[in-house]
Short mmCIF file of C-alpha atoms in Angstrom, two decimals:
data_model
loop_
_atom_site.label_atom_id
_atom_site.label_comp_id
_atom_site.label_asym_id
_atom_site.label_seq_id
_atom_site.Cartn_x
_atom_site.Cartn_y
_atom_site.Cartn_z
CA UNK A 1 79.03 193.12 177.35
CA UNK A 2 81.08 190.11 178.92
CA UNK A 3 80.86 190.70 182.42
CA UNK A 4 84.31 189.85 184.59
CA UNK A 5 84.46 188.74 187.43
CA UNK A 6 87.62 190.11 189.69
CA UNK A 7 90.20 187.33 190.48
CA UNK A 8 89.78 187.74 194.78
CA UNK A 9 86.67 187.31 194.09
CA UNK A 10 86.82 184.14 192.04
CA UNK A 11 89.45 183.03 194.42
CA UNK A 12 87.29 183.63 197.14
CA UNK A 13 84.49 181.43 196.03
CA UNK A 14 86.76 178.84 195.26
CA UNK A 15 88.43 178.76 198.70
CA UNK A 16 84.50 179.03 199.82
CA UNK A 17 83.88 175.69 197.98
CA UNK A 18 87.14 173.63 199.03
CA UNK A 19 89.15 174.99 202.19
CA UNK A 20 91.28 172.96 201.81
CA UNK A 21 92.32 173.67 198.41
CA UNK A 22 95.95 174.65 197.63
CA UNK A 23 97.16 173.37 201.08
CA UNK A 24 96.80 169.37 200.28
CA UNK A 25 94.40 167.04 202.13
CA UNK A 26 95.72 167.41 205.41
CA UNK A 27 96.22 171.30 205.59
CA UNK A 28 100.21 171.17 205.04
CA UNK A 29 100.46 175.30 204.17
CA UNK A 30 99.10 175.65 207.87
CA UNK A 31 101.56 173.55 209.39
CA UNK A 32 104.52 175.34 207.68
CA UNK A 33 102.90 178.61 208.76
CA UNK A 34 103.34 176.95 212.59
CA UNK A 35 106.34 176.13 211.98
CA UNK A 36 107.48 179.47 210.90
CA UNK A 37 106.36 180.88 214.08
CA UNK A 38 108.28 178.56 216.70
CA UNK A 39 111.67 180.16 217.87
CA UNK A 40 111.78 183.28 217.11
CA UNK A 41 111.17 186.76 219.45
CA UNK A 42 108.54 189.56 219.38
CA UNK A 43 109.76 193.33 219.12
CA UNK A 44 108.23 193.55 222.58
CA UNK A 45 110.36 190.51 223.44
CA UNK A 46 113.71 191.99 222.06
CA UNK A 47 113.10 195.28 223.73
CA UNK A 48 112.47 193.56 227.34
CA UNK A 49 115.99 192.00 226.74
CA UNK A 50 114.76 188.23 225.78
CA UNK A 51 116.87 185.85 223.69
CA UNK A 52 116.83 182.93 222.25
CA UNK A 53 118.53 180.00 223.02
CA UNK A 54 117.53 177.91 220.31
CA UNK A 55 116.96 178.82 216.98
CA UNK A 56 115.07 175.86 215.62
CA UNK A 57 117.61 174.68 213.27
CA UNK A 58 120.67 173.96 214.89
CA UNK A 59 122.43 173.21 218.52
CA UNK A 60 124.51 176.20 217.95
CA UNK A 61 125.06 177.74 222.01
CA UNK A 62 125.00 174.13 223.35
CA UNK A 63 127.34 171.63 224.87
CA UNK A 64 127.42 168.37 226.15
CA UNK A 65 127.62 168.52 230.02
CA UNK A 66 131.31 167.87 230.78
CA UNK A 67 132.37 167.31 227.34
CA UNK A 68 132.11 168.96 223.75
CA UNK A 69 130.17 168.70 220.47
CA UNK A 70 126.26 167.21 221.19
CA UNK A 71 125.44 163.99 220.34
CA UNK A 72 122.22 162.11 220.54
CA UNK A 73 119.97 165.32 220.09
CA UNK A 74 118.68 166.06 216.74
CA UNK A 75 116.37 169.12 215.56
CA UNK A 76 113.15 167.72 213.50
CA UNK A 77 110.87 170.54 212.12
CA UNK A 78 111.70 173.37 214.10
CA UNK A 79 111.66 171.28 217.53
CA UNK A 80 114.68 169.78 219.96
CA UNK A 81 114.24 166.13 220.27
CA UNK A 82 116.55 164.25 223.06
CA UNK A 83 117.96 160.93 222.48
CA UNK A 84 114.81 159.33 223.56
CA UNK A 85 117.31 156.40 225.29
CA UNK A 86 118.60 158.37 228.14
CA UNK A 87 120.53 157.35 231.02
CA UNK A 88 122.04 158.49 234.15
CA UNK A 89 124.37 160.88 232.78
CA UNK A 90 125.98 161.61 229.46
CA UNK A 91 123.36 162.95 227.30
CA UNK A 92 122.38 165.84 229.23
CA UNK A 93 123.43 169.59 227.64
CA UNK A 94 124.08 172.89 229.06
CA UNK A 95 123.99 176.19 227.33
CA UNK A 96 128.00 177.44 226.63
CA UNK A 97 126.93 180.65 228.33
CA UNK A 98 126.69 180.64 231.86
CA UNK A 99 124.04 182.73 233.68
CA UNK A 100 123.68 183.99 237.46
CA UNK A 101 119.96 186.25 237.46
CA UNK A 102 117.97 184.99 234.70
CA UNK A 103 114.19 184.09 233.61
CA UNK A 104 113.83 181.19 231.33
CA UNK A 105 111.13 179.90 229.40
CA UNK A 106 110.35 177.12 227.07
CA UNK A 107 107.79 174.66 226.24
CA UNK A 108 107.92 171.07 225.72
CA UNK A 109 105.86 167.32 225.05
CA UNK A 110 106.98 164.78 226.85
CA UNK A 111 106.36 160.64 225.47
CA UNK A 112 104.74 158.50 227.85
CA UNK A 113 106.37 157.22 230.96
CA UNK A 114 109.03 159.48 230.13
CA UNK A 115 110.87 161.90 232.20
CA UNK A 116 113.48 164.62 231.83
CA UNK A 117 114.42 168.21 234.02
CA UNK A 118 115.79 171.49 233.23
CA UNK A 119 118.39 172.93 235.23
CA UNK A 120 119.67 176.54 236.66
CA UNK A 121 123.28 177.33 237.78
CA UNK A 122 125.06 174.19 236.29
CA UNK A 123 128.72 173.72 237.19
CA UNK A 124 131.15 171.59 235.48
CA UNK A 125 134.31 169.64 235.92
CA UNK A 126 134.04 168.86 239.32
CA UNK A 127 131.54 166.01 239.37
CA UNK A 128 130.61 163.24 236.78
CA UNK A 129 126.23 163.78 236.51
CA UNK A 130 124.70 166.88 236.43
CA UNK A 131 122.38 166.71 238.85
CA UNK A 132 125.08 166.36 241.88
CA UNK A 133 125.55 170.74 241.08
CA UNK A 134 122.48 172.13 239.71
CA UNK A 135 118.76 172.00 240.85
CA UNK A 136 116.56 170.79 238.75
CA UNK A 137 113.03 171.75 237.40
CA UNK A 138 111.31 168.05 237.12
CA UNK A 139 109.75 167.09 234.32
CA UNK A 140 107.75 163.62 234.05
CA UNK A 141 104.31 161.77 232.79
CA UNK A 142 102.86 162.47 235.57
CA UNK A 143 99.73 160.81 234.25
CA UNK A 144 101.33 157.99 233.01
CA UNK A 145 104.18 157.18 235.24
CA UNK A 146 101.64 155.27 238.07
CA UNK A 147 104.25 153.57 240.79
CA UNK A 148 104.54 155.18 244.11
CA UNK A 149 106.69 158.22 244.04
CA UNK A 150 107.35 160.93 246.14
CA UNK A 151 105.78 164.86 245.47
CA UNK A 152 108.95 165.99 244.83
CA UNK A 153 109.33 163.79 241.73
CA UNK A 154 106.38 165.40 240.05
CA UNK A 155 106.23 167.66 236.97
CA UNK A 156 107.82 170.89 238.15
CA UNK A 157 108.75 170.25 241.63
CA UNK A 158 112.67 171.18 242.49
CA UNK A 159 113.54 167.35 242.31
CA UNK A 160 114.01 165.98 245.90
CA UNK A 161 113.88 169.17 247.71
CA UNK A 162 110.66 171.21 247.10
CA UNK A 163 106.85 169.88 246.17
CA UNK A 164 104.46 171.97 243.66
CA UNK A 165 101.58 173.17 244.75
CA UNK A 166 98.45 173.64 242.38
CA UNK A 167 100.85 172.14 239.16
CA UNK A 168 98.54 171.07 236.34
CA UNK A 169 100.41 168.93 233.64
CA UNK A 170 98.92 168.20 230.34
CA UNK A 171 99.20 164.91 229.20
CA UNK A 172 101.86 163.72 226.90
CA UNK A 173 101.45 164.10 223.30
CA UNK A 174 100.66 168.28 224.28
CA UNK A 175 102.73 170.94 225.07
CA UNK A 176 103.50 172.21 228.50
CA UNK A 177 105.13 175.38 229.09
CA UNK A 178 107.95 176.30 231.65
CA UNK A 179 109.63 179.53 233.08
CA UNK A 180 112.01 179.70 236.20
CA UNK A 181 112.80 183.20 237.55
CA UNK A 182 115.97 182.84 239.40
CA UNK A 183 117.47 186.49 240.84
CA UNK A 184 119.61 185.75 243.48
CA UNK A 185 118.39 183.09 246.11
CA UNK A 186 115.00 183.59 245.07
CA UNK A 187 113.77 181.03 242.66
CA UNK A 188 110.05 180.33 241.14
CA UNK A 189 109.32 177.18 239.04
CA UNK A 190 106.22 177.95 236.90
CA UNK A 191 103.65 175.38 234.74
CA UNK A 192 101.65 176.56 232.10
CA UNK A 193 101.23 179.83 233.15
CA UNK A 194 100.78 179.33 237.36
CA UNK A 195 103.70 179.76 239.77
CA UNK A 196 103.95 176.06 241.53
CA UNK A 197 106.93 176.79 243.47
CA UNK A 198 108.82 179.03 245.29
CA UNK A 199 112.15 178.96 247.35
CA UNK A 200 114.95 180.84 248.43
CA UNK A 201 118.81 179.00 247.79
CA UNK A 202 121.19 178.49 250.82
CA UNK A 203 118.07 179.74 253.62
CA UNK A 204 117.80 177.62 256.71
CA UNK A 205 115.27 175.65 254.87
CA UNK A 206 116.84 175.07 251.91
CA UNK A 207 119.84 173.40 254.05
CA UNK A 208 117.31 171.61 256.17
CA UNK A 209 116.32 170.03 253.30
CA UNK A 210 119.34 169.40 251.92
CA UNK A 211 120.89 168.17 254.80
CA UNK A 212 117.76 165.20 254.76
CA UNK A 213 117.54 164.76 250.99
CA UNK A 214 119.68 162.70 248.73
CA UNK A 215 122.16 165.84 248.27
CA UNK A 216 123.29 165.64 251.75
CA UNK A 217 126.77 164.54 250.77
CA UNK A 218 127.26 166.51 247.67
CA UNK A 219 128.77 169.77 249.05
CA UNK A 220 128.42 171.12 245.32
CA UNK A 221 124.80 170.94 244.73
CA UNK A 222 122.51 174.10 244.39
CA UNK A 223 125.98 176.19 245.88
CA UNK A 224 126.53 178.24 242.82
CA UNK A 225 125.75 181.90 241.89
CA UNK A 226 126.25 181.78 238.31
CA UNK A 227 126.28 178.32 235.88
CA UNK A 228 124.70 177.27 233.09
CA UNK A 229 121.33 176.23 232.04
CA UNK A 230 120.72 172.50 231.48
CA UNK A 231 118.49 170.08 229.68
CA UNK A 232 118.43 166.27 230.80
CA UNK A 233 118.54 163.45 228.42
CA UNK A 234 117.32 160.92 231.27
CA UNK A 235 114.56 158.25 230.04
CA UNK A 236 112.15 158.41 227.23
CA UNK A 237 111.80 160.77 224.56
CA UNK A 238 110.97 164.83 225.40
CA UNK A 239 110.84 167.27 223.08
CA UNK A 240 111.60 171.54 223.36
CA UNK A 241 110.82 174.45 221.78
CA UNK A 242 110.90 178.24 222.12
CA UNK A 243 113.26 178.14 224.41
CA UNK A 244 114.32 181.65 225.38
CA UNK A 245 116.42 183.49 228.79
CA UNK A 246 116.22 187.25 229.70
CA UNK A 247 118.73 187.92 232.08
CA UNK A 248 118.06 190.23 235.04
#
């Protein structure tokens, strides 16, 4: 009598011999499975109120900062590229929702010598760059990017007001992953998984500093309660993903 041998099994052996078989020479089957995977929630995640804010195919929920329909930004594979050009202003997008309490995460890859910024509380129509209303979470090759600069420019820092402490960037070509907790005047800038800063909106500090910084004559900047979230389209290429808000 013939004996068979079950199909798993033979399958098995075969996968045994080659495991790369079926998925092409450079594992292609496991990259869609990745892909798959980016944007989207956990049933823990829905229940604790998170949402996305990009679903990996389109800009739907976005803007361009003072103005309309997006341009510049494309979605490749799952991911949100920027232009990659950048310049002061005109690139940059906010979310069409505005927020007041709020955490947000999301991860990105920033190119070398490239720098961009996420921002809380945006406010628009009343000056022409972004950056003159909201604060900004800094992001920047902080390995690459090797003329003098202050701490405040640094990955994570609240640009020009407030210094990281313990931040620890990887280096561009790998993901990095963000979250800012902002309930009230209380805000926390995070980096891959450590809290790096920590400040508290319209205190006597926070208008100390203002009142030195750059923002000393723009009576608009960090002033709101509620605004949107934005992402900066500044210099050099940066890339997002999972990108995802629970308001509190």
């Amino acid at each position: 009598m013939k004996k068979i041998i079950p199909i798993a099994l033979l399958a098995a052996f075969i996968l045994f011999l080659n495991p790369l078989s079926g998925m092409g020479a450079s594992g292609e089957k496991a990259t869609d499975l990745q892909k798959e995977e980016l944007n989207k929630l956990t049933k823990e995640e829905k229940k604790e109120g998170w949402k996305l804010l990009f679903n990996g195919v389109s800009l739907k929920g976005w803007k361009t900062f003072n103005g309309g329909k997006v341009d510049g930004w494309k979605v490749i594979d799952g991911v949100l590229n920027n232009s990659g050009k950048g310049s002061d202003h005109g690139g940059d997008i906010i979310t069409k929702k505005k927020y007041d309490n709020f955490e947000l995460y999301l991860e990105w890859n920033i190119s070398p010598l490239s720098n961009s910024g996420i921002f809380i509380r945006v406010q628009e129509d009343i000056v022409n760059t972004i950056y003159k209303t909201a604060p900004e979470y800094q992001l920047s090759d902080d390995i690459g990017i090797t003329r003098k600069r202050e701490k405040y420019q640094f990955t994570a820092a609240c640009y020009a007001m407030y210094e990281t402490t313990g931040a620890e960037i990887n280096p561009p070509g790998d993901w990095n992953s963000s979250q800012i907790v902002v309930n009230g005047p209380h805000v926390e800038h995070w980096l891959n998984g450590e809290k790096v800063v920590e400040y508290e909106l319209w205190s006597r500090d926070w208008k100390e500093r203002k009142a030195k910084s750059k923002w000393k004559d723009e009576p608009h900047y960090g002033m709101a309660e509620k605004g949107h979230v934005g992402l900066q389209d500044h210099g050099g290429l940066t890339r997002f993903r999972n990108i995802k808000i629970r308001e509190l």
